[in-house]
């Protein structure tokens, strides 16, 4: 079977043959299709990249119809059950699970890079008391990058690994300091005896005790949530990381941009919106009326439902739902759970949602867990950003080393005015 596509341009009657590779044609192969000599050549119009592969990637595989998610070939369910966040981060960044000595070295390096330059506390002090922690996170990542001017040497392997270790290590400190600043508590410093997730909980919740030891079930739950959020191929924030990184800026600046993309309510901000929605619904009895409003298309969406890629139950949501029950064993049940379960039950039976293949996504239950663990809502996207940091860095590194990649620069279809003369203000 020839792996080609034959295209006839009915404007000119000419026929072209373009190669098909991996079920894809190269958009630039269409440029030879011209109406006349002056024509720029045929382009594709694909707002929001609904059907455009912008890279080749060997990091994360998603089958949205079957609800499959794999990191480097390993199913997310196995990683959630058997791995740790740092091991998974290593897998994403390096392509293989680490040996014991590799894991020890990686864990040691991350653990020993968690301290922030004290000057960065002054950046936090510049924020108002009620500044959103995600805004602080984004700014702090950018400010952190200025501490390491050598980070711009992105094609130097050792230098790149050093920055990757630093970023993975310091995002938990930045996130925790942002939280402590928000609630007016003194900063708690990292404790190298603790695991990555334990250390984060230590910096968030430690008060006067000399040694903070989080509840193992809560530390485990957080670690699983970080694993589930670690990568999700070419989503909005990861594409941002790649696009900004394609200008060859340092990874801190690219990561700040990626975090900004994540902040939006249609992306990582959705878990926060889910809690707001459940609180507003208020009780199980109000669920049918709310669903009616959503279906009426009055601009109300069922937050935590639907996904650009998954047209089946998001496999992460399944795991998170299970984790939620484990966390509630320790914290007591989140009273919003009953409303969430009722929403899910009704939506999964309702023709509107069934027809559109709208299922719970990763954000539907994660907020309930974070809230039960006593994280304020504003912190939810920050927690997402911590987990996604390893994925952003893995994708950034892959992009840098990909010979096919250049600076990202989409085309446009110009719809503005044809050339015209400037009119003096008196004549307008
Ligand atoms: N509630 C109600 N209707 C919805 C929802 C929803 N959550 N999501 C999609 N729809 C409807 C749309 O109105 C549209 O209906 P129509 O065909 O009658 O116009 C149809 O389903 C298709 O939806 P699109 O908006 O075309 O789907 P798209 O792929 O562009 O959007 C998105 C995906 C942004 C996630 C969307 O489902 C949404 O807004 N969900 C709520 C926000 C959310 O939970 N975001 C988190 C995503 S996961 C993540 O980022 C980690």
XYZ file of C-alpha atoms and ligand atoms in Angstrom:
479
model
C 0.000 0.000 0.000
C 1.582 3.303 -1.021
C 2.016 5.609 1.988
C 1.061 8.704 0.056
C -1.835 11.089 -0.370
C -2.906 12.262 -3.805
C -4.406 15.713 -3.863
C -6.124 17.307 -6.837
C -6.395 21.082 -6.767
C -9.697 21.742 -8.508
C -8.727 25.393 -9.004
C -5.928 24.412 -11.364
C -6.605 20.765 -12.166
C -3.085 19.870 -10.980
C -2.448 16.743 -8.959
C 0.129 16.346 -6.207
C 1.357 13.384 -4.241
C 2.553 13.915 -0.678
C 4.069 11.296 1.641
C 2.168 9.997 4.670
C 4.299 9.152 7.704
C 2.876 8.008 11.027
C -0.626 8.812 9.799
C 0.407 12.389 9.150
C 1.213 14.589 6.203
C 3.670 17.449 6.553
C 1.855 20.759 6.426
C 4.795 22.261 4.527
C 4.294 19.685 1.735
C 1.082 21.554 0.928
C 2.983 24.731 0.140
C 3.809 23.444 -3.350
C 0.070 23.619 -4.124
C -0.284 27.055 -5.631
C -3.054 28.789 -7.506
C -0.557 30.834 -9.487
C 3.105 31.891 -9.270
C 2.338 34.664 -6.751
C 0.341 32.404 -4.458
C 2.102 31.696 -1.152
C 0.966 28.077 -1.296
C -1.746 26.098 0.490
C -1.833 26.245 4.267
C -3.963 24.436 6.821
C -6.275 26.383 9.139
C -6.336 24.763 12.553
C -7.268 27.141 15.371
C -6.557 25.577 18.791
C -4.498 22.848 17.089
C -7.421 20.454 16.943
C -5.763 18.222 14.360
C -2.132 19.253 14.139
C 0.826 17.319 15.540
C 3.451 19.925 16.429
C 6.164 17.458 17.416
C 7.254 13.866 17.588
C 7.421 12.752 21.199
C 8.351 9.557 23.012
C 7.313 10.726 26.480
C 3.581 10.275 27.041
C 1.002 8.217 25.205
C -2.721 8.934 25.476
C -5.545 7.032 23.844
C -8.452 9.337 24.569
C -11.123 7.002 23.233
C -9.998 4.085 25.346
C -8.991 6.136 28.407
C -5.314 5.093 28.345
C -2.410 7.120 29.719
C 1.173 5.866 29.728
C 4.458 7.548 30.643
C 7.315 6.114 28.558
C 5.078 3.100 27.894
C 4.222 2.384 31.534
C 0.488 2.571 32.409
C -0.392 5.368 34.813
C -2.219 2.873 37.051
C 1.040 0.962 37.664
C 3.027 4.101 38.355
C 0.371 5.403 40.764
C 0.422 2.118 42.640
C 4.123 1.255 42.626
C 6.238 4.317 41.897
C 7.057 7.555 43.668
C 6.847 11.025 42.199
C 10.626 11.434 42.008
C 11.070 8.053 40.342
C 8.334 8.924 37.836
C 9.956 12.308 37.210
C 13.225 10.498 36.457
C 11.380 8.193 34.065
C 9.814 11.120 32.221
C 13.079 13.036 32.022
C 15.378 10.139 31.116
C 13.190 7.665 29.290
C 13.820 4.686 31.597
C 13.076 3.816 35.199
C 16.210 4.462 37.274
C 18.383 1.749 38.776
C 18.709 1.929 42.570
C 21.935 3.947 42.371
C 20.495 6.293 39.750
C 17.401 6.835 41.899
C 19.541 7.444 44.996
C 21.654 9.987 43.167
C 18.634 11.775 41.648
C 16.813 11.825 45.002
C 19.945 13.128 46.754
C 20.431 15.864 44.161
C 16.817 17.004 44.254
C 16.710 16.891 48.060
C 19.921 18.945 48.310
C 18.686 21.688 46.014
C 15.462 22.575 47.815
C 16.782 25.686 49.591
C 16.027 29.056 48.002
C 18.269 32.072 47.879
C 17.038 34.205 50.792
C 16.699 37.238 48.531
C 13.712 35.567 46.910
C 11.748 36.136 50.099
C 11.887 39.839 49.249
C 10.109 39.099 45.977
C 7.287 37.497 47.957
C 7.160 40.487 50.276
C 6.355 42.716 47.329
C 2.999 40.945 46.898
C -0.223 42.018 48.575
C -1.409 39.734 51.387
C -4.229 38.378 49.194
C -2.204 37.817 45.999
C -3.147 34.558 44.295
C -0.446 31.937 45.031
C -0.297 31.019 41.354
C 0.708 34.594 40.480
C 3.408 34.371 43.138
C 4.528 30.976 41.843
C 4.889 32.257 38.294
C 6.837 35.335 39.397
C 9.050 33.387 41.764
C 10.031 30.876 39.086
C 11.019 33.741 36.837
C 12.923 35.487 39.656
C 14.635 32.207 40.542
C 15.996 31.971 37.015
C 17.818 35.271 37.435
C 19.919 33.632 40.167
C 21.422 31.250 37.622
C 22.563 33.186 34.539
C 24.362 30.053 33.320
C 20.924 28.467 32.808
C 20.843 30.018 29.356
C 23.453 27.466 28.203
C 20.649 25.136 27.319
C 22.637 22.939 24.939
C 25.208 22.014 27.600
C 24.074 18.653 28.969
C 25.505 18.994 32.490
C 24.236 22.515 32.875
C 20.785 21.464 31.701
C 20.657 18.598 34.212
C 21.686 20.963 36.990
C 18.856 23.357 36.194
C 16.385 20.485 35.939
C 17.402 19.254 39.415
C 17.159 22.766 40.800
C 13.736 23.435 39.332
C 12.212 20.118 40.411
C 13.691 20.667 43.889
C 12.765 24.291 44.370
C 9.185 24.296 43.078
C 8.014 22.758 46.357
C 9.854 25.405 48.381
C 8.526 28.216 46.195
C 4.986 26.851 46.429
C 5.220 26.390 50.198
C 6.762 29.816 50.814
C 4.017 31.384 48.717
C 1.453 29.668 50.915
C 3.136 30.703 54.173
C 3.310 34.257 52.895
C -0.398 34.136 52.139
C -1.384 32.897 55.601
C 1.186 35.026 57.410
C 3.156 32.172 58.895
C 6.950 32.082 59.198
C 8.641 30.186 56.379
C 9.423 26.549 57.194
C 12.651 25.311 55.660
C 13.181 21.999 53.872
C 14.059 18.926 55.912
C 16.397 16.561 54.078
C 15.249 13.544 56.093
C 11.883 13.653 54.389
C 10.700 12.414 51.010
C 9.737 14.924 48.325
C 6.021 14.948 49.166
C 6.642 14.789 52.923
C 9.036 17.688 52.638
C 6.447 19.771 50.814
C 3.833 19.036 53.495
C 6.468 19.908 56.110
C 7.107 23.311 54.541
C 3.366 23.933 54.255
C 2.041 22.769 57.612
C 4.921 22.748 60.138
C 4.249 24.987 63.116
C 6.257 24.814 66.377
C 7.272 21.155 66.424
C 11.014 20.555 66.006
C 10.416 17.715 63.574
C 7.348 17.542 61.347
C 6.162 14.150 60.190
C 3.103 14.177 57.949
C 0.537 11.383 58.086
C 1.932 8.641 55.781
C -1.429 8.191 54.026
C -1.611 11.899 53.212
C 2.004 12.043 52.002
C 1.326 8.985 49.839
C -1.884 10.532 48.463
C -0.061 13.715 47.558
C 2.722 11.720 45.901
C 0.157 9.827 43.801
C -1.502 13.109 42.805
C 1.873 14.470 41.698
C 2.475 11.325 39.617
C -0.945 11.657 37.969
C -0.289 15.277 37.085
C 3.317 14.818 35.945
C 2.719 14.838 32.200
C -0.085 14.830 29.696
C 1.606 15.233 26.325
C 0.857 18.379 24.282
C -1.646 20.126 26.542
C -1.937 23.915 26.699
C 0.799 24.518 29.311
C 3.200 21.947 27.860
C 2.771 23.406 24.395
C 3.522 26.787 25.964
C 6.699 25.358 27.493
C 7.744 24.108 24.075
C 6.774 27.270 22.192
C 8.503 29.612 24.643
C 11.461 27.230 24.971
C 11.791 27.158 21.200
C 13.133 30.717 21.370
C 16.031 29.160 23.350
C 15.231 31.126 26.469
C 16.367 29.613 29.804
C 14.115 26.902 31.310
C 12.979 29.076 34.247
C 11.443 31.660 31.908
C 9.823 28.962 29.767
C 8.481 27.236 32.871
C 7.040 30.483 34.243
C 5.149 30.852 30.954
C 3.943 27.245 31.134
C 2.728 27.805 34.698
C 0.860 30.915 33.530
C -0.900 28.818 30.883
C -1.800 26.258 33.523
C -3.416 28.925 35.708
C -6.431 29.382 33.383
C -9.807 27.974 34.512
C -10.050 25.788 31.404
C -6.782 24.071 32.309
C -5.162 23.695 35.763
C -7.485 26.215 37.332
C -10.409 23.842 36.842
C -9.942 21.974 40.160
C -10.480 25.251 41.998
C -13.569 25.919 39.881
C -14.959 22.478 40.726
C -14.976 23.295 44.442
C -16.563 26.679 43.794
C -19.216 24.952 41.675
C -19.915 22.239 44.289
C -20.121 24.860 47.048
C -22.516 26.924 45.002
C -24.728 23.896 44.293
C -24.827 23.443 48.058
C -26.719 20.156 48.358
C -27.488 16.945 46.507
C -31.076 18.099 45.977
C -29.922 21.045 43.890
C -27.949 18.871 41.452
C -30.761 18.267 38.904
C -31.479 22.007 38.677
C -27.785 22.702 38.133
C -27.528 20.068 35.398
C -30.543 21.676 33.741
C -28.747 25.017 33.717
C -25.649 23.444 32.158
C -27.731 21.792 29.454
C -29.596 25.000 28.728
C -26.286 26.356 27.479
C -26.502 29.467 29.665
C -22.735 29.683 29.781
C -22.628 27.343 32.793
C -20.258 24.418 32.416
C -19.944 21.338 34.516
C -16.422 22.019 35.724
C -14.155 18.990 35.983
C -16.021 17.377 33.100
C -14.948 17.032 29.490
C -11.549 16.902 27.876
C -10.095 17.745 24.509
C -8.481 14.310 24.246
C -10.386 11.942 26.549
C -13.708 10.880 25.146
C -13.908 8.282 27.875
C -13.398 8.288 31.663
C -10.077 10.042 32.348
C -7.901 7.229 33.801
C -6.453 9.696 36.301
C -9.917 10.558 37.600
C -10.525 6.864 38.353
C -7.350 6.655 40.468
C -8.039 9.986 42.165
C -11.526 8.905 43.143
C -9.966 5.906 44.926
C -7.305 8.105 46.578
C -10.071 10.430 47.770
C -11.627 7.651 49.832
C -8.207 6.801 51.342
C -7.630 10.446 52.297
C -11.110 10.830 53.778
C -10.341 7.853 56.072
C -7.750 10.121 57.706
C -9.324 13.551 57.348
C -13.006 12.694 57.527
C -15.244 12.904 54.484
C -15.325 16.115 52.515
C -19.003 17.141 52.731
C -18.918 18.146 49.042
C -18.224 14.524 48.049
C -21.905 13.575 48.056
C -22.723 16.428 45.686
C -19.849 15.401 43.396
C -20.977 11.766 43.338
C -24.548 12.783 42.551
C -23.367 15.115 39.775
C -21.269 12.342 38.274
C -24.105 9.829 38.545
C -26.638 12.062 36.841
C -24.244 13.368 34.201
C -23.074 9.891 33.189
C -26.695 8.867 32.579
C -27.759 12.062 30.857
C -28.046 12.128 27.091
C -26.432 15.607 26.823
C -23.203 14.389 28.444
C -23.294 10.892 26.932
C -23.704 12.248 23.400
C -20.812 14.670 23.832
C -18.673 12.034 25.567
C -18.194 14.210 28.628
C -16.690 12.304 31.543
C -15.027 13.418 34.791
C -11.486 14.623 34.198
C -8.494 14.761 36.551
C -9.805 17.901 38.221
C -13.194 16.597 39.254
C -12.044 14.840 42.432
C -8.553 16.259 43.047
C -9.903 19.470 44.577
C -11.941 17.487 47.106
C -8.754 15.769 48.271
C -6.750 18.976 48.468
C -9.529 20.632 50.420
C -9.750 17.712 52.859
C -5.970 17.981 53.335
C -6.544 21.637 54.332
C -5.094 23.296 51.264
C -6.948 26.506 50.461
C -8.544 26.537 47.009
C -6.106 29.097 45.674
C -3.326 26.557 46.158
C -4.865 23.875 43.924
C -3.335 25.019 40.629
C 0.009 25.393 42.402
C -0.162 21.725 43.427
C -0.893 20.844 39.813
C 2.096 22.933 38.701
C 4.458 21.116 41.090
C 3.559 17.754 39.580
C 3.593 19.014 35.997
C 7.054 20.562 36.408
C 8.838 17.295 35.581
C 6.699 16.822 32.467
C 7.297 20.378 31.293
C 11.045 19.890 31.684
C 11.033 16.515 29.943
C 9.088 17.964 27.007
C 11.317 21.050 26.888
C 14.438 18.898 26.774
C 12.983 16.674 24.078
C 12.100 19.743 22.010
C 15.620 21.158 22.332
C 17.227 17.935 21.130
C 14.790 17.406 18.254
C 16.427 18.263 14.936
C 12.978 18.856 13.394
C 12.252 21.757 15.739
C 12.781 25.446 15.078
C 11.462 28.558 16.727
C 7.673 28.177 16.918
C 5.883 30.508 14.604
C 2.362 29.752 13.345
C 0.888 31.349 10.235
C -2.309 33.392 10.026
C -5.077 34.129 7.576
C -5.113 37.911 7.428
C -8.662 39.268 7.712
C -7.923 42.971 8.193
C -8.218 45.980 5.969
C -6.404 46.115 2.624
C -3.655 48.729 2.380
C -4.958 52.286 2.960
C -3.550 55.696 3.744
C -3.207 57.269 7.150
C -5.969 59.849 7.682
C -5.215 63.006 9.663
C -7.314 63.155 12.857
C -9.304 66.139 11.574
C -10.647 64.020 8.694
C -11.705 60.948 10.662
N -19.975 21.110 30.706
C -20.965 21.230 29.792
N -20.791 21.120 28.470
C -19.545 20.886 28.039
C -18.449 20.748 28.924
C -18.689 20.855 30.298
N -17.710 20.724 31.184
N -17.331 20.514 28.214
C -17.711 20.510 26.922
N -19.048 20.726 26.829
C -19.851 20.739 25.583
C -19.588 21.985 24.751
O -20.480 23.016 25.082
C -19.799 21.449 23.362
O -21.177 21.331 23.149
P -21.817 21.677 21.700
O -21.257 20.637 20.779
O -23.281 21.576 21.900
O -21.359 23.070 21.391
C -19.256 20.042 23.413
O -19.413 19.638 24.774
C -17.811 19.917 22.984
O -17.022 20.738 23.825
P -15.824 21.634 23.357
O -15.863 22.913 24.129
O -15.813 21.722 21.855
O -14.610 20.745 23.808
P -13.098 21.216 23.942
O -12.275 20.042 23.596
O -12.863 22.479 23.184
O -12.985 21.589 25.477
C -12.544 21.496 27.787
C -12.375 20.800 26.436
C -11.964 22.925 27.720
C -11.792 20.712 28.846
C -14.049 21.571 28.129
O -14.575 20.270 28.201
C -14.314 22.322 29.431
O -14.405 23.553 29.420
N -14.451 21.595 30.584
C -14.643 22.251 31.850
C -13.331 22.778 32.380
C -12.407 21.670 32.861
O -12.816 20.785 33.586
N -11.143 21.772 32.476
C -10.109 20.841 32.891
C -9.627 20.068 31.717
S -8.505 18.828 32.248
C -7.069 19.645 32.523
O -6.768 20.685 32.030
C -6.211 19.059 33.447
